[in-house]
mmCIF file of C-alpha atoms in Angstrom:
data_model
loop_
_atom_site.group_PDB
_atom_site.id
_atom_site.type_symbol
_atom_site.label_atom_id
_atom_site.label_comp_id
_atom_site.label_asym_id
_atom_site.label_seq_id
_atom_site.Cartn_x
_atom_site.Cartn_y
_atom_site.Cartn_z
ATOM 1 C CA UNK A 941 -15.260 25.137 11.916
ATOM 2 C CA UNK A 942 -11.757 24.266 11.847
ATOM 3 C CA UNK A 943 -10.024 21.790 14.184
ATOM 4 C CA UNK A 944 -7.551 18.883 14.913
ATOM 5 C CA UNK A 945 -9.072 15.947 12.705
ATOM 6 C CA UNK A 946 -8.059 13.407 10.137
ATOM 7 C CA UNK A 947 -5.805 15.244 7.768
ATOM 8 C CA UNK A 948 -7.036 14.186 3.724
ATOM 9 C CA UNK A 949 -6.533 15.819 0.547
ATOM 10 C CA UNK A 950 -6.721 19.564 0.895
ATOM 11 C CA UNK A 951 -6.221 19.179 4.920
ATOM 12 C CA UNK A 952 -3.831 21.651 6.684
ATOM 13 C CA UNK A 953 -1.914 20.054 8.954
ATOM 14 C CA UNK A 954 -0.480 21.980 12.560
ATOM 15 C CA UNK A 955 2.987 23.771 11.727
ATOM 16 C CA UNK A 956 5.838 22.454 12.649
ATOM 17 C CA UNK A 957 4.392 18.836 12.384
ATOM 18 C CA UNK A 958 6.493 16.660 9.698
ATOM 19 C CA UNK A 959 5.069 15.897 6.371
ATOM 20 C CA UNK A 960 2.233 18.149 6.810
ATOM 21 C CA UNK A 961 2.062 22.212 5.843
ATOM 22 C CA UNK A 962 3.762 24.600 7.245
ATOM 23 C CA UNK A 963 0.811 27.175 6.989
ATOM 24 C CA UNK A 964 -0.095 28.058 10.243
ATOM 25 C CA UNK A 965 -4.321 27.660 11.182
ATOM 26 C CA UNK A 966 -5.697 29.448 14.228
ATOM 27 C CA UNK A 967 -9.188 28.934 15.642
ATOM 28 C CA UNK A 968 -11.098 31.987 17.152
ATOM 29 C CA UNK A 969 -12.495 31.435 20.326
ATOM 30 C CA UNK A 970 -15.639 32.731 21.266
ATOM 31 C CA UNK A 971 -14.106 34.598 23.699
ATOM 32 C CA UNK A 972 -11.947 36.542 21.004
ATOM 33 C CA UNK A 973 -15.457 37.433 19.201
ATOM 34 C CA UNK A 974 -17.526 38.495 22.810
ATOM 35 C CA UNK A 975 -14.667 40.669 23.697
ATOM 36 C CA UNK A 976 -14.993 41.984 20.150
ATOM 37 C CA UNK A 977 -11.693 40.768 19.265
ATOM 38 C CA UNK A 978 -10.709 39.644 15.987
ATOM 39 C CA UNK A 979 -7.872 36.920 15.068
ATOM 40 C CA UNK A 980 -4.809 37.745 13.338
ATOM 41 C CA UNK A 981 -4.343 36.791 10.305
ATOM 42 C CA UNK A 982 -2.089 33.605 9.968
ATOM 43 C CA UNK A 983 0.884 34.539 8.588
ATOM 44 C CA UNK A 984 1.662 34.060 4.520
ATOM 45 C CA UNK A 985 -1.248 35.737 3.964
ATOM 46 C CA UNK A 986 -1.453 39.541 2.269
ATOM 47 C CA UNK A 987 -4.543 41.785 2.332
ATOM 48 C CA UNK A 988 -6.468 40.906 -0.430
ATOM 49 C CA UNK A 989 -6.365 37.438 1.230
ATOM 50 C CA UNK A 990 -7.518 37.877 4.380
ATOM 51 C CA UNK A 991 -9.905 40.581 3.020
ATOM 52 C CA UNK A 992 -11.739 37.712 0.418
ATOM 53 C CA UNK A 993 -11.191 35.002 3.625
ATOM 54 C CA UNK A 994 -15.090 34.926 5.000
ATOM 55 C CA UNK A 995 -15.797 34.986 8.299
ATOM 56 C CA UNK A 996 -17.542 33.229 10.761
ATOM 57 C CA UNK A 997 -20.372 33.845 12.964
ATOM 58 C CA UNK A 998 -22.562 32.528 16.328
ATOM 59 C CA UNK A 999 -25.540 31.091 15.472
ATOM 60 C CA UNK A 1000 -28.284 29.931 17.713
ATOM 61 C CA UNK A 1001 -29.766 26.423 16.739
ATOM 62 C CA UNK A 1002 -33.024 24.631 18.117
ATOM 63 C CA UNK A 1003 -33.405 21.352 16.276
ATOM 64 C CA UNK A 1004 -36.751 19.829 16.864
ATOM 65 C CA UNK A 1005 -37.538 15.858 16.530
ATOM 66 C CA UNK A 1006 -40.106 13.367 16.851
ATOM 67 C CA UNK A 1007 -40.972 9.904 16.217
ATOM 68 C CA UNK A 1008 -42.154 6.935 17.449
ATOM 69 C CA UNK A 1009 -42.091 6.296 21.061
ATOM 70 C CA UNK A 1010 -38.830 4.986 22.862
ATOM 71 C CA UNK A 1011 -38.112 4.609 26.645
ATOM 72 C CA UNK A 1012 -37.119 7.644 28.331
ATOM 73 C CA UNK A 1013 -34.378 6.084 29.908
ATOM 74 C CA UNK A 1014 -33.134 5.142 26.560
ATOM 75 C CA UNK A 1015 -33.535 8.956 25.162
ATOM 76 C CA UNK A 1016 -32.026 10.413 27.861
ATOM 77 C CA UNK A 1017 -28.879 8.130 27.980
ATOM 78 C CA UNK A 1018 -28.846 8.688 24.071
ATOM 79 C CA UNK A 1019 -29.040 12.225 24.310
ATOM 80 C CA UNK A 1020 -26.205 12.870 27.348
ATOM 81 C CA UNK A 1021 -24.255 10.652 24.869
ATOM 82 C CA UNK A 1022 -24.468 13.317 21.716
ATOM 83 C CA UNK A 1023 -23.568 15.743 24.011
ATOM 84 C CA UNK A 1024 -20.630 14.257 24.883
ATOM 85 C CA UNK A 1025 -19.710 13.546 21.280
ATOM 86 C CA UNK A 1026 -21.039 17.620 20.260
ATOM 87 C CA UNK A 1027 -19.642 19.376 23.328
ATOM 88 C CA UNK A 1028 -21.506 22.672 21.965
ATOM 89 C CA UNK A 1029 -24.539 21.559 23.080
ATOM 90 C CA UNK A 1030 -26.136 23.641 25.590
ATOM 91 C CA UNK A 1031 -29.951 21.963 26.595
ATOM 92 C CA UNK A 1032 -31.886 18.972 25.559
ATOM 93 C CA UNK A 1033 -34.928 18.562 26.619
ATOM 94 C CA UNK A 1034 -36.703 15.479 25.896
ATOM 95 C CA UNK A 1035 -40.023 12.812 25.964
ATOM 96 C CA UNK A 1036 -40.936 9.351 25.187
ATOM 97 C CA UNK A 1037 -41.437 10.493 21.114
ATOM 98 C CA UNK A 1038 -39.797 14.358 20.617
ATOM 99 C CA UNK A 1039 -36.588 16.054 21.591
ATOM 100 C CA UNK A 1040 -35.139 19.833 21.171
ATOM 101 C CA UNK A 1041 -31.446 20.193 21.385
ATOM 102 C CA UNK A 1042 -30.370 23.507 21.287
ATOM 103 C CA UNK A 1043 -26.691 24.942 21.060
ATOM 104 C CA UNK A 1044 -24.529 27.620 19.587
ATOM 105 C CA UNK A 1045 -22.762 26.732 16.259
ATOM 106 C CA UNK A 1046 -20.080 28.762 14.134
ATOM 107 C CA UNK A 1047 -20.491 29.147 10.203
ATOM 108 C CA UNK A 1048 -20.257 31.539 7.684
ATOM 109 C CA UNK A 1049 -23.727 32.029 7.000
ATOM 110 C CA UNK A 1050 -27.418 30.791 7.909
ATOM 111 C CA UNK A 1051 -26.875 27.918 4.758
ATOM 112 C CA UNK A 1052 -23.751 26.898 6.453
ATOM 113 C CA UNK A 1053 -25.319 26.528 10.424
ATOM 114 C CA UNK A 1054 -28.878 25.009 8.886
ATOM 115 C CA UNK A 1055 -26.684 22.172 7.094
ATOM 116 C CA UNK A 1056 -24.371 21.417 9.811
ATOM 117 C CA UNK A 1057 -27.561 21.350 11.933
ATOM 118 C CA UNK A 1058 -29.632 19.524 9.719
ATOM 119 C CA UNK A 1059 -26.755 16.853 9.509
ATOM 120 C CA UNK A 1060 -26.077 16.851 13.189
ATOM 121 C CA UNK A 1061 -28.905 13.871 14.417
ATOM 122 C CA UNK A 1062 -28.217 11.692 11.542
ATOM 123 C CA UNK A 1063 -24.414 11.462 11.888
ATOM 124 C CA UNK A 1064 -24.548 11.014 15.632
ATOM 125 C CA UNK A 1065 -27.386 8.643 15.287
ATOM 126 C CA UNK A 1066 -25.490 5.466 15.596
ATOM 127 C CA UNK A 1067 -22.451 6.253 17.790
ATOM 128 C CA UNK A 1068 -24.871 7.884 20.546
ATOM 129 C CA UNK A 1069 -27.719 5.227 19.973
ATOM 130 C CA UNK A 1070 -30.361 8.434 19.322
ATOM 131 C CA UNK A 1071 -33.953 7.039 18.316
ATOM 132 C CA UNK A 1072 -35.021 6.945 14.383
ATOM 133 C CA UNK A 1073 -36.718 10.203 14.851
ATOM 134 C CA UNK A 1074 -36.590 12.632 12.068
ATOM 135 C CA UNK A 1075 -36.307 16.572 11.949
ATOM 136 C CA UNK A 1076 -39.201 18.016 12.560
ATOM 137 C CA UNK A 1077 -38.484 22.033 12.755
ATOM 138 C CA UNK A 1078 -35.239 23.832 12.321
ATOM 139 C CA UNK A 1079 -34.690 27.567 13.870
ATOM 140 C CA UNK A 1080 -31.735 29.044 13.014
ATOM 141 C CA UNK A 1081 -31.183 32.896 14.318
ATOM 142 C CA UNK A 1082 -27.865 34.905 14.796
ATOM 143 C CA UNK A 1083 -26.677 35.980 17.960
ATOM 144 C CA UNK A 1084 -28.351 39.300 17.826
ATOM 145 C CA UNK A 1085 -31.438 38.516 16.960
ATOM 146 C CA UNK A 1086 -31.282 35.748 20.270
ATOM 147 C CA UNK A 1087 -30.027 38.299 22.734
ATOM 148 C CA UNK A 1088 -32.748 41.038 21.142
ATOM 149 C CA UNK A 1089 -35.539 38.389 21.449
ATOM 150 C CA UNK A 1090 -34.375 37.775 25.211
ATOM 151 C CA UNK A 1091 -33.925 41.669 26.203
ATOM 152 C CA UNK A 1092 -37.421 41.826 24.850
ATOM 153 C CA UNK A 1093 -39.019 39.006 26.810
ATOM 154 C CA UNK A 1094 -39.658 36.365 24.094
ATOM 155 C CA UNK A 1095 -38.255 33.975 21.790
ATOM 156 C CA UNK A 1096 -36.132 31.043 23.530
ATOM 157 C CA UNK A 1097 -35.140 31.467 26.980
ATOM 158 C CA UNK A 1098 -31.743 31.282 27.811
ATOM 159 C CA UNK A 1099 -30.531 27.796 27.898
ATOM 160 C CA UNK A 1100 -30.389 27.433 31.733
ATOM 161 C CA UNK A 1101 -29.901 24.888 33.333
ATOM 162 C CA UNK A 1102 -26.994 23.512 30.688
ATOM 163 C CA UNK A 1103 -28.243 19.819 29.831
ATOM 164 C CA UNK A 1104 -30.247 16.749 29.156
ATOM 165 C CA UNK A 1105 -34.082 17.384 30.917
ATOM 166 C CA UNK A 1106 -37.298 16.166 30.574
ATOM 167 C CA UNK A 1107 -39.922 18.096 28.974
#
């Protein structure tokens, strides 16, 4: 996903901003994609370009953890705090020694959405003061697939209420 960050080596920077590249970057919303929408190409860019540029995707993530027991006043606290870091998340649900976090997340592919997922506890883990769980179970499905499992009455229910609950 692209987005306003530190700018290193092989960063683009916003246009018009001094000292950084000129080369304009647009993010899609997920609007743009539900309407069926696609964004223009930023300009500088010919056909062939845009036509090798891949393109993103919604996937669905539930990330799965357990571990040894903590206080549940501790979990939840830790887990409102990720999703305030990760504002993507849509449900947590939680106990004393497992969690599920569930969310959408935008990458090229299935590799791309498991590795970003698979990274997500561990690089949250000390600015949101999560337990020392580990990964237990991974499901990664595209947005298709989740709305045909719904329509058809199984598979995860839709993340309602939007949160951090108890099991």
């Amino acid at each position: 996903m692209e987005g306003g960050g530190e700018q290193g080596p092989g960063r683009q920077g916003r246009p018009g901003t001094p000292g950084r590249s000129e080369r304009a970057l647009r993010v899609t919303g997920i609007a743009d994609r539900r309407r069926g929408q696609s964004a223009p190409e930023p300009s500088g860019l010919d056909e062939r370009q845009a036509e090798d540029r891949p393109h993103s995707k919604l996937w669905h993530i539930t990330l799965s953890l357990a571990g040894d027991e903590a206080p549940l006043k501790e979990v939840r606290r830790a887990l409102e705090q990720l999703a305030h870091d990760h504002p993507f998340l849509l449900t947590s649900r939680y106990a004393n020694d497992h969690a599920e976090i569930r969310y959408w997340e935008e990458a090229r592919d299935l590799h791309d959405a498991a590795a970003v997922a698979l990274r997500l506890w561990g690089e949250h883990r000390s600015s949101a003061k999560l337990p020392p769980w580990k990964i237990v179970g991974l499901e990664v499905i595209d947005r298709q697939t989740y709305h045909q499992r719904i329509a058809e009455g199984y598979g995860p229910a839709p993340a309602t209420p939007v949160g951090v609950h108890p099991f």
